[in-house]
Short mmCIF file of C-alpha atoms and ligand atoms in Angstrom, two decimals:
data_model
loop_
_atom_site.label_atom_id
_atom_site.label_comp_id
_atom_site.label_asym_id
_atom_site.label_seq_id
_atom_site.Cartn_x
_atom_site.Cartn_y
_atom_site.Cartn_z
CA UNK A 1 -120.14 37.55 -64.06
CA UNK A 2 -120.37 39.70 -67.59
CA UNK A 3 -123.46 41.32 -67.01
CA UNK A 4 -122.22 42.16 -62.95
CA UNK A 5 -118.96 43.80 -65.00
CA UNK A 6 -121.49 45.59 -67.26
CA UNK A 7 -123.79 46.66 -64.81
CA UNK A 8 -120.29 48.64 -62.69
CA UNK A 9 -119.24 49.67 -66.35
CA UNK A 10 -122.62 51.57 -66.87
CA UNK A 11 -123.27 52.83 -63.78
CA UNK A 12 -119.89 54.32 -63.46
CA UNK A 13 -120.65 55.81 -67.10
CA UNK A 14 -124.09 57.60 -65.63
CA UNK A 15 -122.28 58.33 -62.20
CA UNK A 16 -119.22 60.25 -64.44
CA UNK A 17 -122.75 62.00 -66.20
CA UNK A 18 -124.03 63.27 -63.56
CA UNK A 19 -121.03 64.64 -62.15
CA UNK A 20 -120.67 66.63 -65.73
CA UNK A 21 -124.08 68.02 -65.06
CA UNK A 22 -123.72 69.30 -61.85
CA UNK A 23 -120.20 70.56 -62.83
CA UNK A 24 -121.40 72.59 -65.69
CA UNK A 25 -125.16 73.14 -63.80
CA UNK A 26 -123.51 75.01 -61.17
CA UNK A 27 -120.95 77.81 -62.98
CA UNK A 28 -119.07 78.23 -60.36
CA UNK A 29 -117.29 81.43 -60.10
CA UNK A 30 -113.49 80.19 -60.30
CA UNK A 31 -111.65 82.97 -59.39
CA UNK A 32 -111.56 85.68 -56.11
CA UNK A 33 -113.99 88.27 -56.48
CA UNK A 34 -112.60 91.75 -55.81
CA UNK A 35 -112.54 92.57 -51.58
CA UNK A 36 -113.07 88.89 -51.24
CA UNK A 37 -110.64 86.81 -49.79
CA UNK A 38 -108.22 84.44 -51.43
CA UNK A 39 -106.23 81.12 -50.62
CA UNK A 40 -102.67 81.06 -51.84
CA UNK A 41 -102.25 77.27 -50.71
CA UNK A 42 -98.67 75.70 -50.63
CA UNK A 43 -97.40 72.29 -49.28
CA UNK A 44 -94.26 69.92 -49.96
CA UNK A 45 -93.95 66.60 -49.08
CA UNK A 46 -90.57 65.46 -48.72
CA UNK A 47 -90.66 64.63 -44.88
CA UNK A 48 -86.80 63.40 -44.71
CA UNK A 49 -85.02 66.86 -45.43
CA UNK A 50 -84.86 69.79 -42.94
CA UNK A 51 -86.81 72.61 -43.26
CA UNK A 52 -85.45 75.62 -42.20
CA UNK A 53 -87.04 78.21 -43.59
CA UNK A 54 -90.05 79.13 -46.20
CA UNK A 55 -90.35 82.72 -48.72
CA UNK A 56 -92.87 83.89 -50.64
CA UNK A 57 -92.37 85.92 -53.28
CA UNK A 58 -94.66 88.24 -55.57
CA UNK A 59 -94.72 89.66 -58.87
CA UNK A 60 -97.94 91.86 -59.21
CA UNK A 61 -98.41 95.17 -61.31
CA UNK A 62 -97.27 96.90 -58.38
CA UNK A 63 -93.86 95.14 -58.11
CA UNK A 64 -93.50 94.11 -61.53
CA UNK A 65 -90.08 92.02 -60.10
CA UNK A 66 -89.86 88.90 -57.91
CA UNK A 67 -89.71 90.49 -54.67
CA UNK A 68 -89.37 88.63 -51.10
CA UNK A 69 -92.23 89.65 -49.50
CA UNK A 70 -92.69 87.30 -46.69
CA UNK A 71 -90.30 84.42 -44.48
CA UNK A 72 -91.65 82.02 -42.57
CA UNK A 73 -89.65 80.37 -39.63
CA UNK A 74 -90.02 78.08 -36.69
CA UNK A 75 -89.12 80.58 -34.23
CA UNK A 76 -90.65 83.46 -35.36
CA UNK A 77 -93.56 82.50 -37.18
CA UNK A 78 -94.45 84.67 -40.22
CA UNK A 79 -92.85 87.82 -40.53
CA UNK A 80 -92.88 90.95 -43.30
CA UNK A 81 -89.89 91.47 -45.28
CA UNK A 82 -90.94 94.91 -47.38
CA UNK A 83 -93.63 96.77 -44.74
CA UNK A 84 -96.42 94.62 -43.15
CA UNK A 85 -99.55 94.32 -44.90
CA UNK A 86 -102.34 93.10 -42.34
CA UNK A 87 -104.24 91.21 -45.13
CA UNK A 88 -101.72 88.38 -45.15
CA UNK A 89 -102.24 85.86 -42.94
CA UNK A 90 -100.49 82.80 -42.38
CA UNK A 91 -102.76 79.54 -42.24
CA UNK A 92 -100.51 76.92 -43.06
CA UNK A 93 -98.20 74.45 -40.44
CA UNK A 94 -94.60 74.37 -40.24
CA UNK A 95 -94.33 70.97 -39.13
CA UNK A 96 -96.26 70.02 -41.71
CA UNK A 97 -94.60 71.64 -44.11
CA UNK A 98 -97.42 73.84 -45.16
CA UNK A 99 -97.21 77.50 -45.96
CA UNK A 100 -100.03 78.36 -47.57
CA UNK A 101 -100.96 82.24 -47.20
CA UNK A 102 -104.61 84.04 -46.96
CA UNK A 103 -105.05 87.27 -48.17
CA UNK A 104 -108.29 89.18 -47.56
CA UNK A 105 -109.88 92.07 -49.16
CA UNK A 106 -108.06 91.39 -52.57
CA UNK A 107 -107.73 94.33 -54.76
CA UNK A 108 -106.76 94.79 -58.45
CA UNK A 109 -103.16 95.56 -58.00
CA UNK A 110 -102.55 92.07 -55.90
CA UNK A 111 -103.24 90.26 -58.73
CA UNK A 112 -100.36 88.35 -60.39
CA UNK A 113 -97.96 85.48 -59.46
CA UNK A 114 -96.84 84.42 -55.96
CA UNK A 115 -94.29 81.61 -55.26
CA UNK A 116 -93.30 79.94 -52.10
CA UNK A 117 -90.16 78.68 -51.82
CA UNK A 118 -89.29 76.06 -49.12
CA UNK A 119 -85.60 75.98 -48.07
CA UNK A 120 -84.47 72.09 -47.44
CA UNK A 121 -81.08 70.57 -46.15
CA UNK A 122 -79.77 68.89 -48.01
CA UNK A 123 -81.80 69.06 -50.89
CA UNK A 124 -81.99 72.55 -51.14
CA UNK A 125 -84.94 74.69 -52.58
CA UNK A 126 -88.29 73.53 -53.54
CA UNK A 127 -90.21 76.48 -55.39
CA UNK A 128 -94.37 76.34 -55.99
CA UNK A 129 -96.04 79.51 -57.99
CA UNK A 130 -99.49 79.72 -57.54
CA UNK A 131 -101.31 82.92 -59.93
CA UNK A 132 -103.68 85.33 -58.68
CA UNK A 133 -106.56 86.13 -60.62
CA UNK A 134 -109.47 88.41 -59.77
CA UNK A 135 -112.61 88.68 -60.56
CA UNK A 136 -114.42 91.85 -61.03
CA UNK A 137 -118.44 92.31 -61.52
CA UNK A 138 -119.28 95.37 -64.08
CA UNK A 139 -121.50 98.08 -63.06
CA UNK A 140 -124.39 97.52 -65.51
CA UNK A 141 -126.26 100.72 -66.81
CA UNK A 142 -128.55 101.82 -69.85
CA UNK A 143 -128.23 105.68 -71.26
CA UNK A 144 -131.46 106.89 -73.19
CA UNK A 145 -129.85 109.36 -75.98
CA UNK A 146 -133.62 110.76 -76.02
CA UNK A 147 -134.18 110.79 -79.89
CA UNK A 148 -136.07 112.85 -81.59
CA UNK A 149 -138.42 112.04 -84.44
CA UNK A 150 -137.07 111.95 -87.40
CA UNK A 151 -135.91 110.17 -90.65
CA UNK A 152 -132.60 109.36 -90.65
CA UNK A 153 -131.15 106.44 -88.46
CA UNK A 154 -129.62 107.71 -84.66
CA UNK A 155 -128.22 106.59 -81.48
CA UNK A 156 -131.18 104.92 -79.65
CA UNK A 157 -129.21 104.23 -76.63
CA UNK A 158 -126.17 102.81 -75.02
CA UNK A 159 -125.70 100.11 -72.67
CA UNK A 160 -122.69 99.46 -70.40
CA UNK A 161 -121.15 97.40 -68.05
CA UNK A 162 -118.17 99.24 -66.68
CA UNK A 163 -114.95 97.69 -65.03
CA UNK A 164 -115.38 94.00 -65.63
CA UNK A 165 -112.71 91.60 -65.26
CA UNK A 166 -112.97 89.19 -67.52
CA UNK A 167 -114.73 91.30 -70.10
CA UNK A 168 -118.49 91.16 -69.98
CA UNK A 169 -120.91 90.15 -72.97
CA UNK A 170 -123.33 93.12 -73.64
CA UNK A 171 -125.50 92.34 -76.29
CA UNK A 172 -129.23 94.14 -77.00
CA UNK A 173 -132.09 91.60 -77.52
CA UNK A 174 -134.32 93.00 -80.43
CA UNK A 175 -136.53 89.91 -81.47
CA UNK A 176 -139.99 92.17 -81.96
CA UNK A 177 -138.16 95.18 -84.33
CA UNK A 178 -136.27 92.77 -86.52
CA UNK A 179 -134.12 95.01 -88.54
CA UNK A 180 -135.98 98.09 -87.92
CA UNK A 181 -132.80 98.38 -85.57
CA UNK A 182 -128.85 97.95 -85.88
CA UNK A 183 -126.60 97.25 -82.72
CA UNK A 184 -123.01 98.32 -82.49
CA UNK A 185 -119.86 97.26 -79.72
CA UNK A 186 -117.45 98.99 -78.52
CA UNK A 187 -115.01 98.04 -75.76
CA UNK A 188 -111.71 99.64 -74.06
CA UNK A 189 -109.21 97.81 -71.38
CA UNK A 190 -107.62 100.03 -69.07
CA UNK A 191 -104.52 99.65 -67.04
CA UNK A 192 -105.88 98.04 -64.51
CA UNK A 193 -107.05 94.61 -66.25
CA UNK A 194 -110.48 95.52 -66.24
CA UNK A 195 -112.71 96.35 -69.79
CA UNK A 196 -115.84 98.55 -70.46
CA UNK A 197 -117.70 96.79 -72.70
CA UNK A 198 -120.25 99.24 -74.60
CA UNK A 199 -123.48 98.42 -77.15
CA UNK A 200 -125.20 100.79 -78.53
CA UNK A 201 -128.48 100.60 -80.21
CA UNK A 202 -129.05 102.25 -83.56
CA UNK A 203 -132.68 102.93 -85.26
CA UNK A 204 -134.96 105.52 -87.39
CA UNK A 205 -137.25 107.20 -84.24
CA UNK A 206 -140.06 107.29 -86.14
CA UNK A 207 -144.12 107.24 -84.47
CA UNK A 208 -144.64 103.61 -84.86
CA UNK A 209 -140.88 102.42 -83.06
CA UNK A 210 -141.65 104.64 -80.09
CA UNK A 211 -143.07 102.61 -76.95
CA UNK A 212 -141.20 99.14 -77.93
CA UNK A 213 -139.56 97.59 -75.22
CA UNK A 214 -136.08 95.82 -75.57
CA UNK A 215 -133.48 94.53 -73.36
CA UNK A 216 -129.62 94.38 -72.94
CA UNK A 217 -128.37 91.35 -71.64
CA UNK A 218 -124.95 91.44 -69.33
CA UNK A 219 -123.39 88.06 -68.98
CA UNK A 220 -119.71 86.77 -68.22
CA UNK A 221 -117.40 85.07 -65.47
CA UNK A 222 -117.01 88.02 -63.38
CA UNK A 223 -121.24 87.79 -62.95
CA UNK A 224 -122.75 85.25 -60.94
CA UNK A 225 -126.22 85.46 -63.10
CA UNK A 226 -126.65 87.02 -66.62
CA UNK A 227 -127.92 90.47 -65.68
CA UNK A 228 -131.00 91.83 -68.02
CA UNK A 229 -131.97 95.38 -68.23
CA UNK A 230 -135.66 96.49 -69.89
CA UNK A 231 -135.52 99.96 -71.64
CA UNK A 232 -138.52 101.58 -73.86
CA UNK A 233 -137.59 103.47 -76.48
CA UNK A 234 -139.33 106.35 -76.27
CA UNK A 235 -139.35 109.15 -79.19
CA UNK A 236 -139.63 112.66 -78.42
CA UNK A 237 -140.43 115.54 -80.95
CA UNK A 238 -139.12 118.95 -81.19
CA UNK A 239 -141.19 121.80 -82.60
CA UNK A 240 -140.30 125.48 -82.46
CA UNK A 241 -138.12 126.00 -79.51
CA UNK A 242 -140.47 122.97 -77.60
CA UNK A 243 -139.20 119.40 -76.37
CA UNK A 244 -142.01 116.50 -76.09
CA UNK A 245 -142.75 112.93 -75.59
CA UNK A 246 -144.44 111.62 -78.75
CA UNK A 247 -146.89 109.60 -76.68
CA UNK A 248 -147.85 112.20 -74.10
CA UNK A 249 -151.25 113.79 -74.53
CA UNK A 250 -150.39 116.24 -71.77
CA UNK A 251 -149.12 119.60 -72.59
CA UNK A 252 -145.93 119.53 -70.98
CA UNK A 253 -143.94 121.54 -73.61
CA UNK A 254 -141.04 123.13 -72.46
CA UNK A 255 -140.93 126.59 -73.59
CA UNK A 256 -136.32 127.02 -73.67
CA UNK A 257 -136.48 130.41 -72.93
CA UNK A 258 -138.64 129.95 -70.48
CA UNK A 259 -136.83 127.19 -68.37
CA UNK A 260 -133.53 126.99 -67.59
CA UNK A 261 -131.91 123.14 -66.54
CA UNK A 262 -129.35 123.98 -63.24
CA UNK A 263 -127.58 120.75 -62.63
CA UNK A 264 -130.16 118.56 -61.12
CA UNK A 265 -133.01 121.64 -60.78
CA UNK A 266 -135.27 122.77 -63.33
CA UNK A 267 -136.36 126.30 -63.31
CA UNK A 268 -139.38 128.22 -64.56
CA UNK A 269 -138.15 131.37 -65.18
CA UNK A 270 -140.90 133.15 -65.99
CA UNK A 271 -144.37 132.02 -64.69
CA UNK A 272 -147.20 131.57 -67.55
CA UNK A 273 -149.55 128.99 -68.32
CA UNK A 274 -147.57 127.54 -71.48
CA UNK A 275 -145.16 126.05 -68.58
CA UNK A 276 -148.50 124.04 -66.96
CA UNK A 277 -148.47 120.50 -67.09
CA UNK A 278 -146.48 117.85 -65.41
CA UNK A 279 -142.92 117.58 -65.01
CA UNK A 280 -140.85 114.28 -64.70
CA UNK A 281 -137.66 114.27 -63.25
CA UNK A 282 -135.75 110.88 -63.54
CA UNK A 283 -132.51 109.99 -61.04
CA UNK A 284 -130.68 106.81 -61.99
CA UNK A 285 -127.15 105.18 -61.30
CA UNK A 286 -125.72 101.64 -62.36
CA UNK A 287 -128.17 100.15 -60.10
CA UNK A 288 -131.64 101.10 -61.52
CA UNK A 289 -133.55 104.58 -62.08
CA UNK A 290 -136.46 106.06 -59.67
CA UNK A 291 -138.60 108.39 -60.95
CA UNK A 292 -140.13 111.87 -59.85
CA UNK A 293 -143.20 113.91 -60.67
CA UNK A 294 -144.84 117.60 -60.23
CA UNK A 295 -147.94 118.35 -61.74
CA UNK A 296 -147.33 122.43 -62.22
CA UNK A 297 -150.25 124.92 -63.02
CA UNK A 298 -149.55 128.50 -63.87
CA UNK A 299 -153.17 130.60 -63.64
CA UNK A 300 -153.48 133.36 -66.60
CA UNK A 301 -151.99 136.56 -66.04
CA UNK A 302 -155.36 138.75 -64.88
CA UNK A 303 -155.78 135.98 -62.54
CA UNK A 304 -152.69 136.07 -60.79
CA UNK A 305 -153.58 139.69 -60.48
CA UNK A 306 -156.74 138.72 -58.01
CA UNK A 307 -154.72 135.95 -56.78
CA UNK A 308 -151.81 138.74 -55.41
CA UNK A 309 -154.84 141.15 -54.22
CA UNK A 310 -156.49 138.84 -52.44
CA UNK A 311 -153.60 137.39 -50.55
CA UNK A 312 -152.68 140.99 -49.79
CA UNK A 313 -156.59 141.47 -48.50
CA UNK A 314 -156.20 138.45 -46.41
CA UNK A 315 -152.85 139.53 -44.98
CA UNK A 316 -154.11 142.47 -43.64
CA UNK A 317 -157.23 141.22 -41.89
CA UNK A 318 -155.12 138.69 -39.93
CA UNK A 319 -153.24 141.57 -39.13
CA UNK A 320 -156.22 143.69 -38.04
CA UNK A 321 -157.61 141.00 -36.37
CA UNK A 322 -154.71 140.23 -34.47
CA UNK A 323 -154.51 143.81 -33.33
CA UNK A 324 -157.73 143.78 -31.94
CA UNK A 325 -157.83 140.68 -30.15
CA UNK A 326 -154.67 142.02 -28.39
CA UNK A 327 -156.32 145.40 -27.73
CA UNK A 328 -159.34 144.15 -26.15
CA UNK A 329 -157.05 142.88 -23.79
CA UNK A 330 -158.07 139.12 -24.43
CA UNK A 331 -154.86 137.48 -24.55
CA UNK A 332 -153.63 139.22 -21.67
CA UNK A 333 -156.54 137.14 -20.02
CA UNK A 334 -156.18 134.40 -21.34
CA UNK A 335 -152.22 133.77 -20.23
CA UNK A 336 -153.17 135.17 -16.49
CA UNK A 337 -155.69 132.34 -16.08
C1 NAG B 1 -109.81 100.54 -63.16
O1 NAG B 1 -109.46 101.68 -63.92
C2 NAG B 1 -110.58 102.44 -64.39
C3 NAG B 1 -110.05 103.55 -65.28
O2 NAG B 1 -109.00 104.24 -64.69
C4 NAG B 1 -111.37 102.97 -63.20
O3 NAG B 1 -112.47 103.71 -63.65
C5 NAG B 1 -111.83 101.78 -62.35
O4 NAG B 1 -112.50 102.26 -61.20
C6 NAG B 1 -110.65 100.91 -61.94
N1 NAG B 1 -111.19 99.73 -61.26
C7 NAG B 1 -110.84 99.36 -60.03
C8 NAG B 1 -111.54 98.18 -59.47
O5 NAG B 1 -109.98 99.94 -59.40
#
């Protein structure tokens, strides 16, 4: 009989375990996710009074005040007090006495407290409040600050995750540099509940730091998955009025007075051979970056001479040759067939 009562006593312990496991395994996301839909569930149980009649209120950033937003009766079902608002749908069961409420396509100023409030005879009124709480994902990005060699210590880069609700954790992981490199944070809440959560990444951009790879790491409730995004720091130098990678062997200086940057275009102002080499042009947004290249080649300036001639040259026997071959009366000819 003792070891039978053991035997349930540890089982139940390991069945309890596992249930831990998965619980904490899983990380459920506890909370609506903004545009998603969410469950305001509500339910008495007193069966022997009357119910005539159930409210819901709201108190959101919106309507800071315990409005009536919403009756519920028998006869006519669920109806808007302040303005209809489609969203709202009611799932519950009079009968039952169930009122519970779905809202779709939750946005940031639903958030807050709702409370039902079930009118009984004779008891009188039964109130639930059930809060609201969203969920919002950041938009995850990294910003090169393009440093330049030098000695003293500058931004590296910044990384970001915008508009999360909770806050996210942004945090730069640096194993391989040690403390060749210093991390800062940085975060600001805005009116509507949500934080941007900055770090920034501090180092000297000397020769032998350029080409190490690092990563920030996004994490928090409002993300299903930490988020990790790779970034090279890459060093550039500046000489006399020139702008270049420290690793490229190509000659892709950029002469200032010779290019001018127009929004998203680049242009060569003045066509010479110091502008040859290859051009990278890099478009990115909070969901990655995609690169683009142009290899340009400027021939010297006798060259272009010939170049111009001969195109003129060429021009004009097309042209000659054109005439004739309509002269000779050949392509009259040859549309009479
Ligand atoms: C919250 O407010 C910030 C700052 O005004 C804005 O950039 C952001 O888009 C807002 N978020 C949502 C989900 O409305």
């Amino acid at each position: 009989m003792n070891v039978i009562v053991k035997l349930v006593f540890y089982l139940t312990q390991i069945w309890f375990f596992l249930c831990f496991m998965l619980f904490t395994a899983l990380h459920v996301i506890d909370g609506t996710v903004l545009g998603g839909t969410a469950i305001l569930p509500c339910h008495v149980t007193n069966i022997n009074d009357d119910l005539t009649q159930i409210t819901w209120q709201r108190k959101t950033r919106e309507n800071p005040h315990n409005d009536n937003f919403i009756t519920i009766q028998p006869r006519n079902g669920l109806q808007f007090v302040n303005g209809r608002d489609d969203r709202f749908k009611y799932i519950g069961n009079f009968n039952n006495r169930n009122g519970t409420l779905q809202l779709s396509n939750v946005a940031l100023k639903d958030e807050g407290s709702y409370t039902c409030i079930f009118t009984l005879f004779p008891s009188g009124n039964q109130k639930i409040e059930i809060p609201l709480n969203l969920l919002v994902p950041p938009f995850t990005s990294v910003m090169d600050n393009l440093p330049t060699l030098g000695t003293e210590e500058v931004l590296f880069a910044t990384c970001t995750a915008a508009g999360s609700k909770p806050p996210a954790e942004v945090r730069w992981l640096t194993d391989a540099l040690g403390d060749k490199v210093r991390t800062t944070k940085n975060s600001t809440q805005y009116d509507n509940g949500t934080t941007t959560t900055v770090s920034s990444l501090f180092g000297v951009p000397t020769r032998k730091i350029n080409g190490h790879q690092v990563q920030c790491v996004i994490s928090g409730d409002s993300l299903s998955a930490e988020e990790t995004l790779a970034f090279t720091i890459q060093v550039y130098s500046i000489s006399e009025d020139s702008f270049e990678c420290v690793t490229e062997a190509n000659p892709n200086s950029l002469l200032e007075s010779a290019v001018k940057v127009d929004g998203a275009n680049l242009q060569l102002l003045s066509l010479t051979s110091d502008l040859n080499g290859l051009y990278q042009c890099e478009a990115s947004n909070a969901y990655g970056s995609k690169h683009g290249q142009l290899y340009v080649h400027v021939t010297s300036g006798t060259c272009r001479v010939a170049w111009a001639l001969f195109l003129v040259l060429l021009s004009l026997n097309v042209g000659a040759a054109a005439w004739y071959f309509y002269k000779s009366g050949r392509f009259k000819r040859y549309f009479e067939q």
